[in-house]
Amino acid sequence: MGWNTSWTEILGSATGASCVWLVARQHVANWPIGIANNVFFIVLFARTGLYADAGLQIVFIALAAYGWWSWTHGGGPGTAGALPVRRTTRAEWAGLAAAGAVGVLGLTLLLGRVTDSTVPFWDALTTALSLMATYGQCRKLLESWWLWIAADLVYIPLYVYKGLYLTSVLYGGFLLLCVAGLAGWRRELPGRAAREAVEATA
């Protein structure tokens, strides 16, 4: 197995790991670092034929701007407090599932017909999962971590297949950080600390 690692992949990996670590800790600096990560990955993925993933980074930049605003303004005009962690509602799940299904189908057909992608379905699937997860992250939805975990479980073997070994290792680290982020955000749910205190004294 040959390793042909570029500076783009190294810098993308470093900024990506920093970004996920900061998200798990609900630190707002994850957004500007994430934007830098997106720029590096646009170049990397375009060079390796992962066109949906390359285009996805542009969408990520737009979502990062929204997420940055959302985290610092509480999600709406006139709200100065930090955005709280909460669970995904049934309506949000329905919307995400519908958008994800349409996205996977549309991107698979597009990539298969107008590009030389060798993995159109898997590229489309990871793109849809990542967009769903990023939206949830912008709104601090707890279950966004489960979507990231699902995406990472596909990304890791996909990047090995494409010869991006350092990136596959990075996404293995992302997977562990996502598990930690899920546990950390779950502890931040409103009312959870009070419930745990009551249970401890019962």
PDB file of N, CA and C in Angstrom, residues 54-131:
ATOM      1  N   ALA A  54     -16.254  17.508  -3.203  1.00  0.00           N
ATOM      2  CA  ALA A  54     -15.640  18.810  -3.478  1.00  0.00           C
ATOM      3  C   ALA A  54     -16.703  19.897  -3.480  1.00  0.00           C
ATOM      4  N   GLY A  55     -17.810  19.656  -4.189  1.00  0.00           N
ATOM      5  CA  GLY A  55     -18.891  20.630  -4.209  1.00  0.00           C
ATOM      6  C   GLY A  55     -19.522  20.820  -2.848  1.00  0.00           C
ATOM      7  N   LEU A  56     -19.546  19.749  -2.069  1.00  0.00           N
ATOM      8  CA  LEU A  56     -20.112  19.794  -0.723  1.00  0.00           C
ATOM      9  C   LEU A  56     -19.384  20.817   0.146  1.00  0.00           C
ATOM     10  N   GLN A  57     -18.083  20.960  -0.062  1.00  0.00           N
ATOM     11  CA  GLN A  57     -17.315  21.896   0.754  1.00  0.00           C
ATOM     12  C   GLN A  57     -17.787  23.332   0.560  1.00  0.00           C
ATOM     13  N   ILE A  58     -18.230  23.661  -0.654  1.00  0.00           N
ATOM     14  CA  ILE A  58     -18.742  25.011  -0.912  1.00  0.00           C
ATOM     15  C   ILE A  58     -20.021  25.241  -0.116  1.00  0.00           C
ATOM     16  N   VAL A  59     -20.874  24.220  -0.080  1.00  0.00           N
ATOM     17  CA  VAL A  59     -22.096  24.312   0.716  1.00  0.00           C
ATOM     18  C   VAL A  59     -21.745  24.409   2.198  1.00  0.00           C
ATOM     19  N   PHE A  60     -20.723  23.663   2.612  1.00  0.00           N
ATOM     20  CA  PHE A  60     -20.280  23.709   4.004  1.00  0.00           C
ATOM     21  C   PHE A  60     -19.860  25.127   4.402  1.00  0.00           C
ATOM     22  N   ILE A  61     -19.196  25.835   3.497  1.00  0.00           N
ATOM     23  CA  ILE A  61     -18.761  27.197   3.805  1.00  0.00           C
ATOM     24  C   ILE A  61     -19.971  28.093   4.078  1.00  0.00           C
ATOM     25  N   ALA A  62     -21.007  27.943   3.244  1.00  0.00           N
ATOM     26  CA  ALA A  62     -22.226  28.724   3.457  1.00  0.00           C
ATOM     27  C   ALA A  62     -22.903  28.335   4.772  1.00  0.00           C
ATOM     28  N   LEU A  63     -22.955  27.024   5.052  1.00  0.00           N
ATOM     29  CA  LEU A  63     -23.556  26.570   6.308  1.00  0.00           C
ATOM     30  C   LEU A  63     -22.731  27.015   7.512  1.00  0.00           C
ATOM     31  N   ALA A  64     -21.409  27.086   7.348  1.00  0.00           N
ATOM     32  CA  ALA A  64     -20.556  27.534   8.447  1.00  0.00           C
ATOM     33  C   ALA A  64     -20.856  28.983   8.813  1.00  0.00           C
ATOM     34  N   ALA A  65     -21.101  29.811   7.798  1.00  0.00           N
ATOM     35  CA  ALA A  65     -21.455  31.206   8.068  1.00  0.00           C
ATOM     36  C   ALA A  65     -22.774  31.273   8.839  1.00  0.00           C
ATOM     37  N   TYR A  66     -23.739  30.445   8.426  1.00  0.00           N
ATOM     38  CA  TYR A  66     -25.022  30.390   9.130  1.00  0.00           C
ATOM     39  C   TYR A  66     -24.848  29.843  10.546  1.00  0.00           C
ATOM     40  N   GLY A  67     -24.085  28.766  10.685  1.00  0.00           N
ATOM     41  CA  GLY A  67     -23.863  28.172  11.996  1.00  0.00           C
ATOM     42  C   GLY A  67     -23.152  29.125  12.940  1.00  0.00           C
ATOM     43  N   TRP A  68     -22.182  29.861  12.412  1.00  0.00           N
ATOM     44  CA  TRP A  68     -21.444  30.846  13.223  1.00  0.00           C
ATOM     45  C   TRP A  68     -22.413  31.882  13.791  1.00  0.00           C
ATOM     46  N   TRP A  69     -23.288  32.402  12.928  1.00  0.00           N
ATOM     47  CA  TRP A  69     -24.290  33.371  13.371  1.00  0.00           C
ATOM     48  C   TRP A  69     -25.262  32.729  14.358  1.00  0.00           C
ATOM     49  N   SER A  70     -25.712  31.526  14.045  1.00  0.00           N
ATOM     50  CA  SER A  70     -26.704  30.856  14.877  1.00  0.00           C
ATOM     51  C   SER A  70     -26.181  30.596  16.282  1.00  0.00           C
ATOM     52  N   TRP A  71     -24.938  30.149  16.391  1.00  0.00           N
ATOM     53  CA  TRP A  71     -24.361  29.834  17.696  1.00  0.00           C
ATOM     54  C   TRP A  71     -24.165  31.096  18.541  1.00  0.00           C
ATOM     55  N   THR A  72     -23.908  32.221  17.895  1.00  0.00           N
ATOM     56  CA  THR A  72     -23.613  33.443  18.653  1.00  0.00           C
ATOM     57  C   THR A  72     -24.841  34.308  18.894  1.00  0.00           C
ATOM     58  N   HIS A  73     -25.943  34.053  18.192  1.00  0.00           N
ATOM     59  CA  HIS A  73     -27.137  34.857  18.358  1.00  0.00           C
ATOM     60  C   HIS A  73     -28.320  34.049  18.895  1.00  0.00           C
ATOM     61  N   GLY A  74     -28.100  32.815  19.271  1.00  0.00           N
ATOM     62  CA  GLY A  74     -29.165  32.022  19.852  1.00  0.00           C
ATOM     63  C   GLY A  74     -30.209  31.556  18.865  1.00  0.00           C
ATOM     64  N   GLY A  75     -29.944  31.742  17.581  1.00  0.00           N
ATOM     65  CA  GLY A  75     -30.844  31.202  16.565  1.00  0.00           C
ATOM     66  C   GLY A  75     -31.927  32.140  16.101  1.00  0.00           C
ATOM     67  N   GLY A  76     -31.922  33.394  16.550  1.00  0.00           N
ATOM     68  CA  GLY A  76     -32.958  34.303  16.081  1.00  0.00           C
ATOM     69  C   GLY A  76     -32.678  35.738  16.474  1.00  0.00           C
ATOM     70  N   PRO A  77     -33.301  36.702  15.787  1.00  0.00           N
ATOM     71  CA  PRO A  77     -33.088  38.119  16.100  1.00  0.00           C
ATOM     72  C   PRO A  77     -33.489  38.431  17.541  1.00  0.00           C
ATOM     73  N   GLY A  78     -32.681  39.233  18.187  1.00  0.00           N
ATOM     74  CA  GLY A  78     -33.012  39.667  19.534  1.00  0.00           C
ATOM     75  C   GLY A  78     -32.689  38.670  20.627  1.00  0.00           C
ATOM     76  N   THR A  79     -32.056  37.539  20.280  1.00  0.00           N
ATOM     77  CA  THR A  79     -31.687  36.537  21.284  1.00  0.00           C
ATOM     78  C   THR A  79     -30.185  36.580  21.487  1.00  0.00           C
ATOM     79  N   ALA A  80     -29.776  37.024  22.646  1.00  0.00           N
ATOM     80  CA  ALA A  80     -28.354  37.211  22.896  1.00  0.00           C
ATOM     81  C   ALA A  80     -27.682  35.974  23.476  1.00  0.00           C
ATOM     82  N   GLY A  81     -28.469  35.064  24.034  1.00  0.00           N
ATOM     83  CA  GLY A  81     -27.881  33.900  24.673  1.00  0.00           C
ATOM     84  C   GLY A  81     -27.362  32.878  23.683  1.00  0.00           C
ATOM     85  N   ALA A  82     -26.516  31.992  24.171  1.00  0.00           N
ATOM     86  CA  ALA A  82     -25.977  30.930  23.318  1.00  0.00           C
ATOM     87  C   ALA A  82     -27.082  29.951  22.941  1.00  0.00           C
ATOM     88  N   LEU A  83     -26.966  29.388  21.754  1.00  0.00           N
ATOM     89  CA  LEU A  83     -27.947  28.414  21.278  1.00  0.00           C
ATOM     90  C   LEU A  83     -27.851  27.144  22.121  1.00  0.00           C
ATOM     91  N   PRO A  84     -28.956  26.658  22.680  1.00  0.00           N
ATOM     92  CA  PRO A  84     -28.891  25.460  23.524  1.00  0.00           C
ATOM     93  C   PRO A  84     -28.928  24.173  22.710  1.00  0.00           C
ATOM     94  N   VAL A  85     -28.374  23.121  23.265  1.00  0.00           N
ATOM     95  CA  VAL A  85     -28.480  21.793  22.659  1.00  0.00           C
ATOM     96  C   VAL A  85     -29.918  21.300  22.846  1.00  0.00           C
ATOM     97  N   ARG A  86     -30.481  20.666  21.824  1.00  0.00           N
ATOM     98  CA  ARG A  86     -31.822  20.100  21.949  1.00  0.00           C
ATOM     99  C   ARG A  86     -31.941  18.880  21.050  1.00  0.00           C
ATOM    100  N   ARG A  87     -33.040  18.149  21.223  1.00  0.00           N
ATOM    101  CA  ARG A  87     -33.286  16.969  20.404  1.00  0.00           C
ATOM    102  C   ARG A  87     -33.985  17.361  19.100  1.00  0.00           C
ATOM    103  N   THR A  88     -33.816  16.528  18.103  1.00  0.00           N
ATOM    104  CA  THR A  88     -34.450  16.742  16.806  1.00  0.00           C
ATOM    105  C   THR A  88     -35.926  16.383  16.896  1.00  0.00           C
ATOM    106  N   THR A  89     -36.797  17.262  16.397  1.00  0.00           N
ATOM    107  CA  THR A  89     -38.231  16.991  16.433  1.00  0.00           C
ATOM    108  C   THR A  89     -38.611  16.020  15.313  1.00  0.00           C
ATOM    109  N   ARG A  90     -39.803  15.453  15.405  1.00  0.00           N
ATOM    110  CA  ARG A  90     -40.274  14.540  14.365  1.00  0.00           C
ATOM    111  C   ARG A  90     -40.382  15.246  13.019  1.00  0.00           C
ATOM    112  N   ALA A  91     -40.854  16.490  13.051  1.00  0.00           N
ATOM    113  CA  ALA A  91     -40.982  17.250  11.806  1.00  0.00           C
ATOM    114  C   ALA A  91     -39.608  17.485  11.173  1.00  0.00           C
ATOM    115  N   GLU A  92     -38.611  17.777  12.001  1.00  0.00           N
ATOM    116  CA  GLU A  92     -37.252  17.990  11.478  1.00  0.00           C
ATOM    117  C   GLU A  92     -36.693  16.695  10.901  1.00  0.00           C
ATOM    118  N   TRP A  93     -36.940  15.567  11.589  1.00  0.00           N
ATOM    119  CA  TRP A  93     -36.483  14.278  11.075  1.00  0.00           C
ATOM    120  C   TRP A  93     -37.114  13.986   9.720  1.00  0.00           C
ATOM    121  N   ALA A  94     -38.416  14.261   9.606  1.00  0.00           N
ATOM    122  CA  ALA A  94     -39.108  14.005   8.350  1.00  0.00           C
ATOM    123  C   ALA A  94     -38.522  14.860   7.222  1.00  0.00           C
ATOM    124  N   GLY A  95     -38.269  16.126   7.525  1.00  0.00           N
ATOM    125  CA  GLY A  95     -37.697  17.011   6.526  1.00  0.00           C
ATOM    126  C   GLY A  95     -36.293  16.589   6.121  1.00  0.00           C
ATOM    127  N   LEU A  96     -35.482  16.214   7.106  1.00  0.00           N
ATOM    128  CA  LEU A  96     -34.115  15.779   6.820  1.00  0.00           C
ATOM    129  C   LEU A  96     -34.102  14.487   6.008  1.00  0.00           C
ATOM    130  N   ALA A  97     -34.972  13.542   6.373  1.00  0.00           N
ATOM    131  CA  ALA A  97     -35.023  12.269   5.658  1.00  0.00           C
ATOM    132  C   ALA A  97     -35.449  12.471   4.204  1.00  0.00           C
ATOM    133  N   ALA A  98     -36.449  13.314   3.990  1.00  0.00           N
ATOM    134  CA  ALA A  98     -36.924  13.568   2.626  1.00  0.00           C
ATOM    135  C   ALA A  98     -35.846  14.256   1.802  1.00  0.00           C
ATOM    136  N   ALA A  99     -35.221  15.276   2.385  1.00  0.00           N
ATOM    137  CA  ALA A  99     -34.162  15.991   1.668  1.00  0.00           C
ATOM    138  C   ALA A  99     -32.985  15.070   1.384  1.00  0.00           C
ATOM    139  N   GLY A 100     -32.650  14.223   2.355  1.00  0.00           N
ATOM    140  CA  GLY A 100     -31.536  13.300   2.169  1.00  0.00           C
ATOM    141  C   GLY A 100     -31.790  12.302   1.060  1.00  0.00           C
ATOM    142  N   ALA A 101     -32.992  11.733   1.018  1.00  0.00           N
ATOM    143  CA  ALA A 101     -33.333  10.751  -0.019  1.00  0.00           C
ATOM    144  C   ALA A 101     -33.289  11.376  -1.406  1.00  0.00           C
ATOM    145  N   VAL A 102     -33.862  12.570  -1.526  1.00  0.00           N
ATOM    146  CA  VAL A 102     -33.846  13.272  -2.814  1.00  0.00           C
ATOM    147  C   VAL A 102     -32.416  13.601  -3.223  1.00  0.00           C
ATOM    148  N   GLY A 103     -31.617  14.030  -2.243  1.00  0.00           N
ATOM    149  CA  GLY A 103     -30.233  14.378  -2.522  1.00  0.00           C
ATOM    150  C   GLY A 103     -29.418  13.191  -2.999  1.00  0.00           C
ATOM    151  N   VAL A 104     -29.565  12.046  -2.342  1.00  0.00           N
ATOM    152  CA  VAL A 104     -28.817  10.848  -2.732  1.00  0.00           C
ATOM    153  C   VAL A 104     -29.192  10.418  -4.149  1.00  0.00           C
ATOM    154  N   LEU A 105     -30.497  10.381  -4.426  1.00  0.00           N
ATOM    155  CA  LEU A 105     -30.952   9.963  -5.753  1.00  0.00           C
ATOM    156  C   LEU A 105     -30.475  10.924  -6.838  1.00  0.00           C
ATOM    157  N   GLY A 106     -30.674  12.211  -6.594  1.00  0.00           N
ATOM    158  CA  GLY A 106     -30.292  13.202  -7.595  1.00  0.00           C
ATOM    159  C   GLY A 106     -28.796  13.237  -7.849  1.00  0.00           C
ATOM    160  N   LEU A 107     -28.006  13.216  -6.788  1.00  0.00           N
ATOM    161  CA  LEU A 107     -26.550  13.264  -6.946  1.00  0.00           C
ATOM    162  C   LEU A 107     -26.000  11.991  -7.582  1.00  0.00           C
ATOM    163  N   THR A 108     -26.574  10.853  -7.228  1.00  0.00           N
ATOM    164  CA  THR A 108     -26.116   9.600  -7.837  1.00  0.00           C
ATOM    165  C   THR A 108     -26.319   9.631  -9.346  1.00  0.00           C
ATOM    166  N   LEU A 109     -27.483  10.069  -9.783  1.00  0.00           N
ATOM    167  CA  LEU A 109     -27.765  10.162 -11.213  1.00  0.00           C
ATOM    168  C   LEU A 109     -26.861  11.185 -11.887  1.00  0.00           C
ATOM    169  N   LEU A 110     -26.682  12.342 -11.237  1.00  0.00           N
ATOM    170  CA  LEU A 110     -25.853  13.403 -11.809  1.00  0.00           C
ATOM    171  C   LEU A 110     -24.407  12.961 -11.955  1.00  0.00           C
ATOM    172  N   LEU A 111     -23.845  12.405 -10.884  1.00  0.00           N
ATOM    173  CA  LEU A 111     -22.447  11.986 -10.910  1.00  0.00           C
ATOM    174  C   LEU A 111     -22.221  10.848 -11.903  1.00  0.00           C
ATOM    175  N   GLY A 112     -23.197   9.939 -11.992  1.00  0.00           N
ATOM    176  CA  GLY A 112     -23.055   8.811 -12.906  1.00  0.00           C
ATOM    177  C   GLY A 112     -23.107   9.210 -14.364  1.00  0.00           C
ATOM    178  N   ARG A 113     -23.805  10.317 -14.650  1.00  0.00           N
ATOM    179  CA  ARG A 113     -24.008  10.705 -16.045  1.00  0.00           C
ATOM    180  C   ARG A 113     -23.046  11.778 -16.559  1.00  0.00           C
ATOM    181  N   VAL A 114     -22.631  12.690 -15.685  1.00  0.00           N
ATOM    182  CA  VAL A 114     -21.851  13.830 -16.189  1.00  0.00           C
ATOM    183  C   VAL A 114     -20.417  13.890 -15.653  1.00  0.00           C
ATOM    184  N   THR A 115     -20.022  12.917 -14.833  1.00  0.00           N
ATOM    185  CA  THR A 115     -18.644  12.891 -14.345  1.00  0.00           C
ATOM    186  C   THR A 115     -18.042  11.506 -14.565  1.00  0.00           C
ATOM    187  N   ASP A 116     -16.744  11.405 -14.295  1.00  0.00           N
ATOM    188  CA  ASP A 116     -16.071  10.108 -14.406  1.00  0.00           C
ATOM    189  C   ASP A 116     -15.936   9.437 -13.035  1.00  0.00           C
ATOM    190  N   SER A 117     -16.804   9.812 -12.086  1.00  0.00           N
ATOM    191  CA  SER A 117     -16.755   9.243 -10.739  1.00  0.00           C
ATOM    192  C   SER A 117     -16.896   7.727 -10.796  1.00  0.00           C
ATOM    193  N   THR A 118     -16.060   7.047 -10.024  1.00  0.00           N
ATOM    194  CA  THR A 118     -16.143   5.585  -9.931  1.00  0.00           C
ATOM    195  C   THR A 118     -17.008   5.132  -8.761  1.00  0.00           C
ATOM    196  N   VAL A 119     -17.449   6.106  -7.945  1.00  0.00           N
ATOM    197  CA  VAL A 119     -18.253   5.773  -6.755  1.00  0.00           C
ATOM    198  C   VAL A 119     -19.429   6.740  -6.620  1.00  0.00           C
ATOM    199  N   PRO A 120     -20.268   6.871  -7.636  1.00  0.00           N
ATOM    200  CA  PRO A 120     -21.325   7.895  -7.592  1.00  0.00           C
ATOM    201  C   PRO A 120     -22.293   7.740  -6.425  1.00  0.00           C
ATOM    202  N   PHE A 121     -22.729   6.505  -6.141  1.00  0.00           N
ATOM    203  CA  PHE A 121     -23.693   6.337  -5.043  1.00  0.00           C
ATOM    204  C   PHE A 121     -23.071   6.668  -3.696  1.00  0.00           C
ATOM    205  N   TRP A 122     -21.871   6.148  -3.441  1.00  0.00           N
ATOM    206  CA  TRP A 122     -21.245   6.365  -2.141  1.00  0.00           C
ATOM    207  C   TRP A 122     -20.855   7.821  -1.956  1.00  0.00           C
ATOM    208  N   ASP A 123     -20.425   8.479  -3.032  1.00  0.00           N
ATOM    209  CA  ASP A 123     -20.110   9.902  -2.971  1.00  0.00           C
ATOM    210  C   ASP A 123     -21.379  10.692  -2.648  1.00  0.00           C
ATOM    211  N   ALA A 124     -22.488  10.314  -3.296  1.00  0.00           N
ATOM    212  CA  ALA A 124     -23.762  10.991  -3.056  1.00  0.00           C
ATOM    213  C   ALA A 124     -24.274  10.745  -1.637  1.00  0.00           C
ATOM    214  N   LEU A 125     -24.148   9.507  -1.155  1.00  0.00           N
ATOM    215  CA  LEU A 125     -24.637   9.158   0.181  1.00  0.00           C
ATOM    216  C   LEU A 125     -23.898   9.939   1.260  1.00  0.00           C
ATOM    217  N   THR A 126     -22.575   9.974   1.169  1.00  0.00           N
ATOM    218  CA  THR A 126     -21.808  10.698   2.184  1.00  0.00           C
ATOM    219  C   THR A 126     -22.083  12.197   2.108  1.00  0.00           C
ATOM    220  N   THR A 127     -22.311  12.699   0.903  1.00  0.00           N
ATOM    221  CA  THR A 127     -22.632  14.115   0.745  1.00  0.00           C
ATOM    222  C   THR A 127     -23.952  14.444   1.433  1.00  0.00           C
ATOM    223  N   ALA A 128     -24.974  13.626   1.191  1.00  0.00           N
ATOM    224  CA  ALA A 128     -26.286  13.870   1.794  1.00  0.00           C
ATOM    225  C   ALA A 128     -26.226  13.763   3.320  1.00  0.00           C
ATOM    226  N   LEU A 129     -25.570  12.720   3.828  1.00  0.00           N
ATOM    227  CA  LEU A 129     -25.450  12.559   5.277  1.00  0.00           C
ATOM    228  C   LEU A 129     -24.716  13.733   5.915  1.00  0.00           C
ATOM    229  N   SER A 130     -23.664  14.195   5.247  1.00  0.00           N
ATOM    230  CA  SER A 130     -22.870  15.298   5.783  1.00  0.00           C
ATOM    231  C   SER A 130     -23.664  16.594   5.822  1.00  0.00           C
ATOM    232  N   LEU A 131     -24.463  16.838   4.785  1.00  0.00           N
ATOM    233  CA  LEU A 131     -25.284  18.046   4.770  1.00  0.00           C
ATOM    234  C   LEU A 131     -26.345  17.988   5.867  1.00  0.00           C
TER     235      LEU A 131
END
